[in-house]
Short mmCIF file of C-alpha atoms in Angstrom, two decimals:
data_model
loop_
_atom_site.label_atom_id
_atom_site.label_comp_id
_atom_site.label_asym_id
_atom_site.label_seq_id
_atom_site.Cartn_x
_atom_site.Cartn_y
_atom_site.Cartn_z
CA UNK A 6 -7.81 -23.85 0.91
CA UNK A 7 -7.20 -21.00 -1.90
CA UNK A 8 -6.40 -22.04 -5.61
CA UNK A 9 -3.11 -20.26 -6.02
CA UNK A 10 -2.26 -18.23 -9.72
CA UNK A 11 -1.37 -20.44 -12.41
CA UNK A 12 1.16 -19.38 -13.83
CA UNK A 13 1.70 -20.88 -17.29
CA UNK A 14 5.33 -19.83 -18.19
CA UNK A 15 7.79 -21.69 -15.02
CA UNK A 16 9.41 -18.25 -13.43
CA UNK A 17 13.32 -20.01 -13.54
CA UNK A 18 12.71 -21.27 -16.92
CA UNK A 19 11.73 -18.00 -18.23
CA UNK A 20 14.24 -16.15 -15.92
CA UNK A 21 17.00 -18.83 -17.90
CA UNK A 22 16.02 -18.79 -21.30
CA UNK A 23 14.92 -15.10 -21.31
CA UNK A 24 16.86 -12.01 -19.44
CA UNK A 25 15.40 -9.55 -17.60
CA UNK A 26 14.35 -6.36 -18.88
CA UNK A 27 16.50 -3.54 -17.35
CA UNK A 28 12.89 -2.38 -15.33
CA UNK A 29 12.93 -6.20 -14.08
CA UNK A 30 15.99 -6.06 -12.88
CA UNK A 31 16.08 -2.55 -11.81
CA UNK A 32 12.51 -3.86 -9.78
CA UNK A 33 13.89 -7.21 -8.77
CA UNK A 34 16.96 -6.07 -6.83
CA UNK A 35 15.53 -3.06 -5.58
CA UNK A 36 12.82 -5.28 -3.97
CA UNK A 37 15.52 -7.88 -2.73
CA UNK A 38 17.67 -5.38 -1.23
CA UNK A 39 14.93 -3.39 0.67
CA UNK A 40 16.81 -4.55 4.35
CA UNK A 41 19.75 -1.80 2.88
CA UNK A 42 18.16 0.85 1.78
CA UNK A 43 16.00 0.57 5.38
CA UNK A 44 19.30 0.54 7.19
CA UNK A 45 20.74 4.10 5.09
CA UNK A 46 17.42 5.57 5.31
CA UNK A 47 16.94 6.46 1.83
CA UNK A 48 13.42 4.29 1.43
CA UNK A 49 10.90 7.39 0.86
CA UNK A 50 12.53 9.27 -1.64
CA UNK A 51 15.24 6.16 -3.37
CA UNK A 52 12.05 4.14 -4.42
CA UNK A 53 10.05 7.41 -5.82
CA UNK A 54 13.25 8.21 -7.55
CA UNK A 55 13.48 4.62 -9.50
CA UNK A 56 10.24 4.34 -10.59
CA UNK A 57 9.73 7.56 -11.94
CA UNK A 58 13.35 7.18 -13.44
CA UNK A 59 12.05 4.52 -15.14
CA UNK A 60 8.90 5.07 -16.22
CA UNK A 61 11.18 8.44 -17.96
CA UNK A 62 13.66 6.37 -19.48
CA UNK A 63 11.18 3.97 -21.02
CA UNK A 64 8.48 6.22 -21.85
CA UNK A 65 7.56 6.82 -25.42
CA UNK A 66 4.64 9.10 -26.77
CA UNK A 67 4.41 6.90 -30.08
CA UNK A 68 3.52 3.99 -27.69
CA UNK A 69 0.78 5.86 -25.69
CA UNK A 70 -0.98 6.99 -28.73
CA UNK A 71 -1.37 3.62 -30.10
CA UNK A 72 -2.12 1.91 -26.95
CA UNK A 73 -3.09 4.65 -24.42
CA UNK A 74 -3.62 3.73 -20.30
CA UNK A 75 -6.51 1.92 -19.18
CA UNK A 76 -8.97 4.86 -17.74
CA UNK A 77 -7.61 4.01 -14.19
CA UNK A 78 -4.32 4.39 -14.65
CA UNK A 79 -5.24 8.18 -15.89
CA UNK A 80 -7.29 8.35 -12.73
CA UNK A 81 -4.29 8.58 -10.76
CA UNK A 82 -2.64 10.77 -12.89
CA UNK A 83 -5.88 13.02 -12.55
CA UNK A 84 -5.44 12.42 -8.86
CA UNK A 85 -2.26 13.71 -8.40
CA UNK A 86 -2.37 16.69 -10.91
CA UNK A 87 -5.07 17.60 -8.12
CA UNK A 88 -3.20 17.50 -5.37
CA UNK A 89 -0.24 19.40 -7.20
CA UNK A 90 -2.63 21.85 -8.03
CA UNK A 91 -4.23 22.42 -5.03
CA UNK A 92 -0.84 22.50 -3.21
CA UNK A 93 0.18 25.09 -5.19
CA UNK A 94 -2.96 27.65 -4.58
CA UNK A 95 -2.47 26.75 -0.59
CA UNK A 96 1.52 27.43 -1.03
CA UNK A 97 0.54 30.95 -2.64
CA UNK A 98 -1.99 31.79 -0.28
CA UNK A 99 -0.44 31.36 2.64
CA UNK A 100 2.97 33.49 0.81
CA UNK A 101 5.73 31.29 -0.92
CA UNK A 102 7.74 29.60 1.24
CA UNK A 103 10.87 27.55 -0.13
CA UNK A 104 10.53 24.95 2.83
CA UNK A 105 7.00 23.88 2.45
CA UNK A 106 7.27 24.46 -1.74
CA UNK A 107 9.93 21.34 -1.16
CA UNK A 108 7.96 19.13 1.20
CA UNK A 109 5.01 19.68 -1.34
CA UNK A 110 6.89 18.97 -4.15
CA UNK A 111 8.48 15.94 -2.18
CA UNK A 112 5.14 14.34 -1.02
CA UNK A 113 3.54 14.71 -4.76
CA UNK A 114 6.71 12.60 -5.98
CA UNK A 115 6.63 9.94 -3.21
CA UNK A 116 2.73 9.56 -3.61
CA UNK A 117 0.12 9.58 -5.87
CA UNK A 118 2.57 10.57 -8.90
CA UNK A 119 4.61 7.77 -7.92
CA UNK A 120 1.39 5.45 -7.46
CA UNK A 121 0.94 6.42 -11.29
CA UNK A 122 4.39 5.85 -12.27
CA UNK A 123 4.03 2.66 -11.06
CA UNK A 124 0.99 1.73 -12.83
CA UNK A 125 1.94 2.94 -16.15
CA UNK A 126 5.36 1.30 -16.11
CA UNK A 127 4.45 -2.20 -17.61
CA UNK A 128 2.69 -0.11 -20.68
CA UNK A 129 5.82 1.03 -22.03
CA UNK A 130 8.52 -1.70 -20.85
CA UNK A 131 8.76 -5.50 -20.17
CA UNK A 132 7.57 -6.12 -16.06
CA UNK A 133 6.11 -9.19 -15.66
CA UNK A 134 4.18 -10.65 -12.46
CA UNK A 135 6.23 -13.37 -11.96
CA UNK A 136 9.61 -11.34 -11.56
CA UNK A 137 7.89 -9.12 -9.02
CA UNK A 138 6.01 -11.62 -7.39
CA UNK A 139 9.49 -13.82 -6.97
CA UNK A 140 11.23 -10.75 -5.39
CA UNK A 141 8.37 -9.74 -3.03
CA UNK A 142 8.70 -13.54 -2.32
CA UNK A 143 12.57 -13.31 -1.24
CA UNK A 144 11.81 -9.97 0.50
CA UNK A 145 8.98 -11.50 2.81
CA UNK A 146 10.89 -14.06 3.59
CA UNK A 147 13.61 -12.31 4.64
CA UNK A 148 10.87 -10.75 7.54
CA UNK A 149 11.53 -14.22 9.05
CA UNK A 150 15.60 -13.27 9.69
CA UNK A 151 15.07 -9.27 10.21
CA UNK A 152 12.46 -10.56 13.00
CA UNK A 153 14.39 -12.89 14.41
CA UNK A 154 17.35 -10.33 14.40
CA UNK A 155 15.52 -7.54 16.29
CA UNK A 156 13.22 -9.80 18.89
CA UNK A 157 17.23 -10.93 19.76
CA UNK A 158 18.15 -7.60 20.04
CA UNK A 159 14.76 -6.44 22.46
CA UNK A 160 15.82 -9.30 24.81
CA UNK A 161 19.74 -8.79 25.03
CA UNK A 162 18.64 -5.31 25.29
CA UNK A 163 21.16 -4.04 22.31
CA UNK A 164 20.91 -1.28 20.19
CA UNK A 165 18.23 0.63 22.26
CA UNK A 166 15.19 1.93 20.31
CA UNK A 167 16.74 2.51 16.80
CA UNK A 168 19.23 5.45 14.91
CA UNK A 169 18.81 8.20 12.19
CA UNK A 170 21.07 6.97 10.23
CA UNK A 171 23.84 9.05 8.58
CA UNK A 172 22.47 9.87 5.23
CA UNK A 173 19.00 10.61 6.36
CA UNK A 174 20.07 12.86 8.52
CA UNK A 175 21.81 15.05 6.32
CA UNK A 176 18.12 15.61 4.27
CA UNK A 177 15.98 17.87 5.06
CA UNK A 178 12.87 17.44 6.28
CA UNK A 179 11.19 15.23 8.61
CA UNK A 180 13.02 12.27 9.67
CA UNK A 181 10.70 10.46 11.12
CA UNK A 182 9.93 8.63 7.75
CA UNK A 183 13.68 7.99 7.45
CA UNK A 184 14.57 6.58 10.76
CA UNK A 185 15.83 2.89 11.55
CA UNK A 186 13.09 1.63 14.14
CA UNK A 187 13.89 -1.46 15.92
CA UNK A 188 11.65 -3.71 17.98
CA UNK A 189 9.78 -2.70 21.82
CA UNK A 190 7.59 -4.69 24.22
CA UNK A 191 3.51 -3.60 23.76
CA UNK A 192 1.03 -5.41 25.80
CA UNK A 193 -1.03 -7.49 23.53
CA UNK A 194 -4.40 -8.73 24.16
CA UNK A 195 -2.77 -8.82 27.59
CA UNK A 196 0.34 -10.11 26.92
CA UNK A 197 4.21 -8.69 26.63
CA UNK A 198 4.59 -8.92 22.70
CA UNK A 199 7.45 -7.64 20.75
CA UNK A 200 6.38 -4.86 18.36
CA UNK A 201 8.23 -3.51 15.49
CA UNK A 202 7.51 -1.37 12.12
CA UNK A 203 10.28 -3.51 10.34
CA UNK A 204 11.41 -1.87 7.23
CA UNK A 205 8.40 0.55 7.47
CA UNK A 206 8.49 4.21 9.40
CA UNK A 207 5.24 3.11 11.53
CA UNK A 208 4.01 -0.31 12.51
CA UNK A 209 0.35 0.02 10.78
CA UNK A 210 2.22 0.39 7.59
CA UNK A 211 4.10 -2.56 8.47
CA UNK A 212 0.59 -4.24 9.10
CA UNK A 213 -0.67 -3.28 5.63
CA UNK A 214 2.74 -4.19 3.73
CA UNK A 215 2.91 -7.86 5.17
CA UNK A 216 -0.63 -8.44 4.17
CA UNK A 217 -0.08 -6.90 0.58
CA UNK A 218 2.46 -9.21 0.92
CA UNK A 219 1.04 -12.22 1.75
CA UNK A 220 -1.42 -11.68 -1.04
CA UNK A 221 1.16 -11.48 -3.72
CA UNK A 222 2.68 -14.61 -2.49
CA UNK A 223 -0.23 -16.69 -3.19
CA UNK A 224 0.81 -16.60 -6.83
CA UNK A 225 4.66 -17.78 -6.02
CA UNK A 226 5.42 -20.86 -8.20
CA UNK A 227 8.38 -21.96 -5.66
CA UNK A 228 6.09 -23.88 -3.01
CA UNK A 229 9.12 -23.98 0.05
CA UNK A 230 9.55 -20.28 -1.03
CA UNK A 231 6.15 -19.21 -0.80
CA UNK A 232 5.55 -21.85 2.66
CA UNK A 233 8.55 -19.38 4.05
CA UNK A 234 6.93 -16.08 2.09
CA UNK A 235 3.33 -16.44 3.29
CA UNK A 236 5.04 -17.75 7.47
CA UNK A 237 7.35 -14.09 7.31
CA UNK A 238 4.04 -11.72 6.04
CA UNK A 239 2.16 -13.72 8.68
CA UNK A 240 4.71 -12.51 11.48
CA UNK A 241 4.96 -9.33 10.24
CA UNK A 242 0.84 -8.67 10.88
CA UNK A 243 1.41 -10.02 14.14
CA UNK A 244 4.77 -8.10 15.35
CA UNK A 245 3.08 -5.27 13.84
CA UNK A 246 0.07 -5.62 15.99
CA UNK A 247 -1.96 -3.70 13.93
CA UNK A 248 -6.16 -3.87 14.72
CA UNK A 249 -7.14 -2.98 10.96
CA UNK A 250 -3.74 -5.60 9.76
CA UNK A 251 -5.64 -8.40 11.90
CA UNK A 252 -8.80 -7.46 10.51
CA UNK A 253 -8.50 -6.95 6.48
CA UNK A 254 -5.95 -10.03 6.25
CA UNK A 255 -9.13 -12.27 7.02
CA UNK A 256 -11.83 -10.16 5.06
CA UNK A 257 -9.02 -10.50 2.24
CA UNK A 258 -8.83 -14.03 2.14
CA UNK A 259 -12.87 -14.80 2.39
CA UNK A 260 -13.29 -12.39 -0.22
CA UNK A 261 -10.58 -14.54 -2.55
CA UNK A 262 -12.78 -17.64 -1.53
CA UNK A 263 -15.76 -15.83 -2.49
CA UNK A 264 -14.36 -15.53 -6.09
CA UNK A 265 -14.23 -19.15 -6.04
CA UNK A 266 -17.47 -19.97 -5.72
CA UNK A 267 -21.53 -18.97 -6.79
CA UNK A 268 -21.44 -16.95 -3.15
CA UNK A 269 -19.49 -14.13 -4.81
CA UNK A 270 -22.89 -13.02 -6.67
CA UNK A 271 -24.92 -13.54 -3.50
CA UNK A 272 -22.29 -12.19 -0.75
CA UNK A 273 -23.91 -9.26 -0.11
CA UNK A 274 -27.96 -10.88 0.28
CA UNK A 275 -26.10 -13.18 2.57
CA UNK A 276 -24.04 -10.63 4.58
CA UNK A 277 -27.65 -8.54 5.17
CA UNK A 278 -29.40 -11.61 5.98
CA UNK A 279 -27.36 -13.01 8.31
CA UNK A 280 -26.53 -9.53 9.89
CA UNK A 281 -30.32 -9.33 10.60
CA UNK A 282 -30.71 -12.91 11.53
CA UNK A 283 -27.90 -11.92 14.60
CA UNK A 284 -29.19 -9.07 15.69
CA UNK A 285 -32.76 -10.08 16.05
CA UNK A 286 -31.37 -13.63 17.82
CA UNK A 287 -29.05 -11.33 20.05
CA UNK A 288 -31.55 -8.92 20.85
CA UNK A 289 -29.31 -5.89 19.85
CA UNK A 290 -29.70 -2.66 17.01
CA UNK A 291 -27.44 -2.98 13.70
CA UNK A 292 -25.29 -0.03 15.66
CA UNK A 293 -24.46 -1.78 19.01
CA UNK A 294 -23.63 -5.00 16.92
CA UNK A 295 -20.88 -2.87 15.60
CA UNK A 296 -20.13 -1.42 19.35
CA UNK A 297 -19.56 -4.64 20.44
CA UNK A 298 -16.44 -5.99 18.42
CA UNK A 299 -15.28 -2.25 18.51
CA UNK A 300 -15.07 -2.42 22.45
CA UNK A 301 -12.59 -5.30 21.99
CA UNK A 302 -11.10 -3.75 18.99
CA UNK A 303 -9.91 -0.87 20.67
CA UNK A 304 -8.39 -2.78 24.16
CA UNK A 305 -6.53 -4.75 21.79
CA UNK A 306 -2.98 -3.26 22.75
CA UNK A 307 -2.19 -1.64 26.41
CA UNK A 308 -2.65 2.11 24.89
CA UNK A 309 -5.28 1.23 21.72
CA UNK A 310 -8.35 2.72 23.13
CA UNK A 311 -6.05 5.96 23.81
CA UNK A 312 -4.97 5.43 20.27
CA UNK A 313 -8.39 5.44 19.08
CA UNK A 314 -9.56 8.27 20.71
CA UNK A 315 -6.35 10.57 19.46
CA UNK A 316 -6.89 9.43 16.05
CA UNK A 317 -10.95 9.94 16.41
CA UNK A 318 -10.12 13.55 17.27
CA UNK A 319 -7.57 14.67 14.93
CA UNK A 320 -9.61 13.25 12.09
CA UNK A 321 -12.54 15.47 13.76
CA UNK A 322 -10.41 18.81 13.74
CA UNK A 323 -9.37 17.59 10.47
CA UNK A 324 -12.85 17.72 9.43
CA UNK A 325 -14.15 20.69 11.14
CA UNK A 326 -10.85 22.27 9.35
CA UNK A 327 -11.77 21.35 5.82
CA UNK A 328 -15.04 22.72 6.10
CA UNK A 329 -13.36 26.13 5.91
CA UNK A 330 -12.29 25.15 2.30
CA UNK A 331 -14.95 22.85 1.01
CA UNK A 332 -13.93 22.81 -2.68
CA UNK A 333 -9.97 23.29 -2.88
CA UNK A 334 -8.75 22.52 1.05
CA UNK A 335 -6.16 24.11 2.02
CA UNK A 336 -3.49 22.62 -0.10
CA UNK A 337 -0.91 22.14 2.44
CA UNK A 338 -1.18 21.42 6.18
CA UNK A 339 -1.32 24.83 8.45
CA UNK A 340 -2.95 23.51 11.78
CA UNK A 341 -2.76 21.20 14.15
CA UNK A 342 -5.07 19.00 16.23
CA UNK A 343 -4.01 19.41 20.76
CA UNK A 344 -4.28 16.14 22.10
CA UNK A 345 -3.13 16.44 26.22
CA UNK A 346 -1.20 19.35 27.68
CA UNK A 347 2.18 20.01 24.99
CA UNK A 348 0.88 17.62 22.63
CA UNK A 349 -0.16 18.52 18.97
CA UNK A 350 -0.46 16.35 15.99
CA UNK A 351 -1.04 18.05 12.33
CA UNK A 352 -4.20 17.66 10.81
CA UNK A 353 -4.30 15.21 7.77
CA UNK A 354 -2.46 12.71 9.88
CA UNK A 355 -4.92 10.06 10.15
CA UNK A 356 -7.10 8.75 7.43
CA UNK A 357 -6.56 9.25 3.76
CA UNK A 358 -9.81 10.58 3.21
CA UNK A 359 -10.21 13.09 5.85
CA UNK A 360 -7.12 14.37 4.83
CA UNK A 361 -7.31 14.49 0.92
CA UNK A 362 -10.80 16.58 1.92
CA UNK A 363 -8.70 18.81 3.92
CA UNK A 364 -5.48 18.89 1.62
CA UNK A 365 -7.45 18.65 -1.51
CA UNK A 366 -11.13 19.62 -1.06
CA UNK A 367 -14.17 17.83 -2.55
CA UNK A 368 -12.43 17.84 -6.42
CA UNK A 369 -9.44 16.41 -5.31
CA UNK A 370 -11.46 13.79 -2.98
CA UNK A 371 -13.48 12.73 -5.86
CA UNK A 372 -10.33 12.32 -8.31
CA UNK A 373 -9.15 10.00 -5.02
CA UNK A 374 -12.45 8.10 -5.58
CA UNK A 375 -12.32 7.78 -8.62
CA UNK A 376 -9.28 6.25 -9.14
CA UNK A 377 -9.59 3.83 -6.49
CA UNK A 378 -12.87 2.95 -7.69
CA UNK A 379 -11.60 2.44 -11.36
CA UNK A 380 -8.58 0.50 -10.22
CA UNK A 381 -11.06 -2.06 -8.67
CA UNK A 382 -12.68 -2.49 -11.48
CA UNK A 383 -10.14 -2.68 -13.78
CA UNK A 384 -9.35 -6.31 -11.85
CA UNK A 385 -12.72 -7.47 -11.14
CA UNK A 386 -14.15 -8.66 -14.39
CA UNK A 387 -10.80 -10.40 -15.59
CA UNK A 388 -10.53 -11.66 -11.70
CA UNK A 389 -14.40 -12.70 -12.58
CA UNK A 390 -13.41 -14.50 -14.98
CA UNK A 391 -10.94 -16.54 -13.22
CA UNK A 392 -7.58 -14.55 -13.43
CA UNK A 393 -6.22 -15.29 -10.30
CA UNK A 394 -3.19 -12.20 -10.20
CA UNK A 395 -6.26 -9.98 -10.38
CA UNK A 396 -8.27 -12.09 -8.19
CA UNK A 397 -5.75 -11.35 -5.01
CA UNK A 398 -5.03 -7.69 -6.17
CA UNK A 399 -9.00 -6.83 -6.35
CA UNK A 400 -8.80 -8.40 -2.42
CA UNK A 401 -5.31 -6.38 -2.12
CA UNK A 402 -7.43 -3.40 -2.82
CA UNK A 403 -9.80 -3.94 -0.78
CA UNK A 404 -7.61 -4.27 2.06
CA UNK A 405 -5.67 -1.09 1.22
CA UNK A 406 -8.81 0.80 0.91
CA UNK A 407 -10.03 0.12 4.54
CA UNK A 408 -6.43 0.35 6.17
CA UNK A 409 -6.44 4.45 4.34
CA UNK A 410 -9.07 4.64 6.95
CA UNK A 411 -6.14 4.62 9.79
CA UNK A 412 -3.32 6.09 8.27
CA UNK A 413 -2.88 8.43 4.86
CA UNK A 414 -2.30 6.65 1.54
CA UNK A 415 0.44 9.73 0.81
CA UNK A 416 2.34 8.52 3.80
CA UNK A 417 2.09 4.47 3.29
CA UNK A 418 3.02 4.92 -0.55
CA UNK A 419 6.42 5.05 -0.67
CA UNK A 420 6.69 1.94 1.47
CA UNK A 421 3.72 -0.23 -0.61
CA UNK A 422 5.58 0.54 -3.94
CA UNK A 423 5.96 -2.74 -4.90
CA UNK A 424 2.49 -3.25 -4.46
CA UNK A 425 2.00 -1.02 -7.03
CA UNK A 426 4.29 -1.97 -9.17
CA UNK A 427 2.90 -5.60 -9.32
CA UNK A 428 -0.86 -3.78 -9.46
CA UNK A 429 0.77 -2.00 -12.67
CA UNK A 430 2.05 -5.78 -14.08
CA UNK A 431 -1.64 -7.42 -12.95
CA UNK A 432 -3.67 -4.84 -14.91
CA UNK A 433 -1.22 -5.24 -18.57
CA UNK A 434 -1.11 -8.08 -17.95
CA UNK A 435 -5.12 -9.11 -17.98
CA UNK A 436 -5.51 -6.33 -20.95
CA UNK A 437 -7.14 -8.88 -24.13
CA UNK A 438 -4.98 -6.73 -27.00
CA UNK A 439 -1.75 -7.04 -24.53
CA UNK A 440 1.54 -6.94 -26.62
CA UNK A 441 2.84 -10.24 -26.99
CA UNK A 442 5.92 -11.82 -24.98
CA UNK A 443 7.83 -12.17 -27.70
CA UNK A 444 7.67 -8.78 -28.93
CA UNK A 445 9.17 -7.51 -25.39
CA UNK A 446 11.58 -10.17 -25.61
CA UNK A 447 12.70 -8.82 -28.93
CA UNK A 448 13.05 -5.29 -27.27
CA UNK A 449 15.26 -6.78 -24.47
CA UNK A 450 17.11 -8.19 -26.54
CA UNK A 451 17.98 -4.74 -28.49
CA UNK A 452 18.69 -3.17 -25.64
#
């Protein structure tokens, strides 16, 4: 149905006749072995810590000067020097505190700084697509076993809910991001289904990650690799059973067709006529066509319209919060959001851009705009054009743009890092005065 990447270069060929970088393999086994460093507990600070690592060991000033970023890769720079700064003022405001300094300091490394690492990367050292996309390839399906493994272990009733394992709990912090989740029973459209957040802290991130996923394994050259790649993201949406998951996978894919075909230019004059065309045949407004599907949305899972409604108001108080601190937010988060008799939630926890307005203010939510907006754009015209890696990471975008709507980008990052990382390949990848193959390959082989 989709034209997959083509890649010119065979992956095992090149992988033979040419070694991998030390980033490639620093990426490739890091992505491989992501089922260990879920089961220590290390995922949200060990993956900050190697890309960043990298990106220092590799980068050079001489090579930025005489091929600086593309503008969107300074974007998220620009984003998180934002939120750094505007951390900083709330930290000082509210009276130094060592604690919260460190959790600041932690979530800048593991989020938009790292997003930029990430991105910048391939500038300054040999990453290419087709290692990442291989790896991301092995990891997804390896969601086949790890599923497999923990639906077992729901029906023979071993191992219980999950552990903290022994390393995480020795950090400090919050450990709910470090925690080994295994797989429950959640009433699906009616029906007992096992649910599980995988190698993720929360099963919406799950959702996202396996379509990501399933995105970069359209461009897999191995065709019974990618058949098992693109069946383990597919479980993964579905033991995740994640509304938005369900939703942007599909939107994701039509919008790849799209790119295939003269309806890209005339999606939109479709979309509004055929929008109007419904709700005049139906009988209904433009708002209560969108109250409709929404009614179903949220009965999706046994406790979803209760999830809705606790997300709806935190995301309110969130609001009604930054309003306090229109320009600058508050920097760090000092309030929370009462849900039902002892229950509080902090504000900021749902939806990336309710809470970069109340972390951040209005600059740092229009650096956040920026960037993402740049970053689109940066893949559209080569995907436009018929460059197929950007073609599925202008729909990956798109999907990770609406699923920020549910849950922050700062807390999904450290999990979608590979994402990134392949983003980072994508985008130096479809750059016209790219440095040649064989100049990297000369650079590998000095090292």
């Amino acid at each position: 149905m989709f034209n997959l990447p083509s890649i010119k270069p065979n992956f095992i060929t090149r992988d033979v006749e040419a070694p991998l970088s030390l980033s490639e393999r620093v990426i490739y086994w890091t992505i491989i072995l992501t089922p260990i460093w879920w089961l220590m507990g290390i995922q949200p600070l060990f993956y900050p810590a190697v890309m960043i690592g990298l990106l220092s060991v590799h980068f050079s000033l001489d090579k930025l000067i005489e091929k600086p970023f593309p503008i969107a890769v300074w974007a998220w720079l620009a984003m998180s020097i934002a939120m750094l700064w505007t951390a900083a003022l709330g930290i000082n405001d509210m009276g130094f505190n060592l604690q919260v300094a460190l959790a600041a300091t932690v979530t800048f490394m593991k989020s938009y700084f790292m997003i930029f690492a990430c991105l910048a990367l391939p500038f300054f050292a040999r990453v290419r697509v087709e290692v990442i996309t291989r790896a991301t390839a092995w990891m997804t399906a390896g969601f086949l076993v790890t599923i497999a493994i923990q639906v077992a272990m729901l029906f023979l009733k071993i191992g219980g809910s999950g552990y903290t394992p022994l390393l995480a709990s020795l950090l400090p912090g919050d450990k709910g991001s470090l925690r080994v989740n295994f797989a429950s029973l959640s009433k699906f459209l009616g029906v007992p289904f096992p649910r599980t957040a995988l190698y993720t802290p929360d099963p919406p991130i799950l959702g996202i990650c396996a379509v990501l996923c399933f995105l970069i394994c359209l461009g897999e050259t191995n065709k019974p690799l990618r058949k098992f790649a693109l069946a383990g993201a597919f479980s993964a949406v579905l033991v995740s059973s994640s509304r938005s998951a369900l939703v942007v996978l599909p939107l994701a894919l039509l919008i790849g067709f799209c790119f295939e075909s003269d309806l890209f230019r005339q999606l939109s004059l479709w979309l509004t006529s055929l929008t109007l065309v419904g709700c005049s045949i139906l009988g209904l407004t433009f708002k209560e066509l969108l109250e409709k599907p929404m009614e179903g949305f949220d009965k999706v899972r046994d406790n979803s319209a209760d999830s809705s409604g606790e997300r709806a108001l935190v995301v309110q108080r969130t609001l009604e919060a930054w309003q306090q601190s229109p320009w600058i937010g508050w920097g760090v988060i000092r309030g929370n959001a009462h849900l039902y008799e002892d229950v509080y939630i902090g504000l900021g926890s749902f939806s990336t851009y309710s809470a970069v307005l109340y972390l951040n203010g209005i600059f740092g939510f229009i650096a956040l705009i920026g960037a993402m907006v740049l970053t689109l754009f940066a893949v559209y015209m080569p995907a436009i054009r018929g460059d197929d890696s950007c073609k599925w990471a202008f729909c990956g975008l798109i999907a990770l743009y609406l699923a920020c709507n549910a849950t922050p980008l700062s807390w999904m990052a450290a999990n979608l890092w590979f994402f990134f990382a392949w983003l980072g390949a994508v985008m130096f990848a479809a750059l016209p005065d790219r440095a040649d193959v064989s100049s990297w390959e000369q650079l590998s082989a000095q090292k």
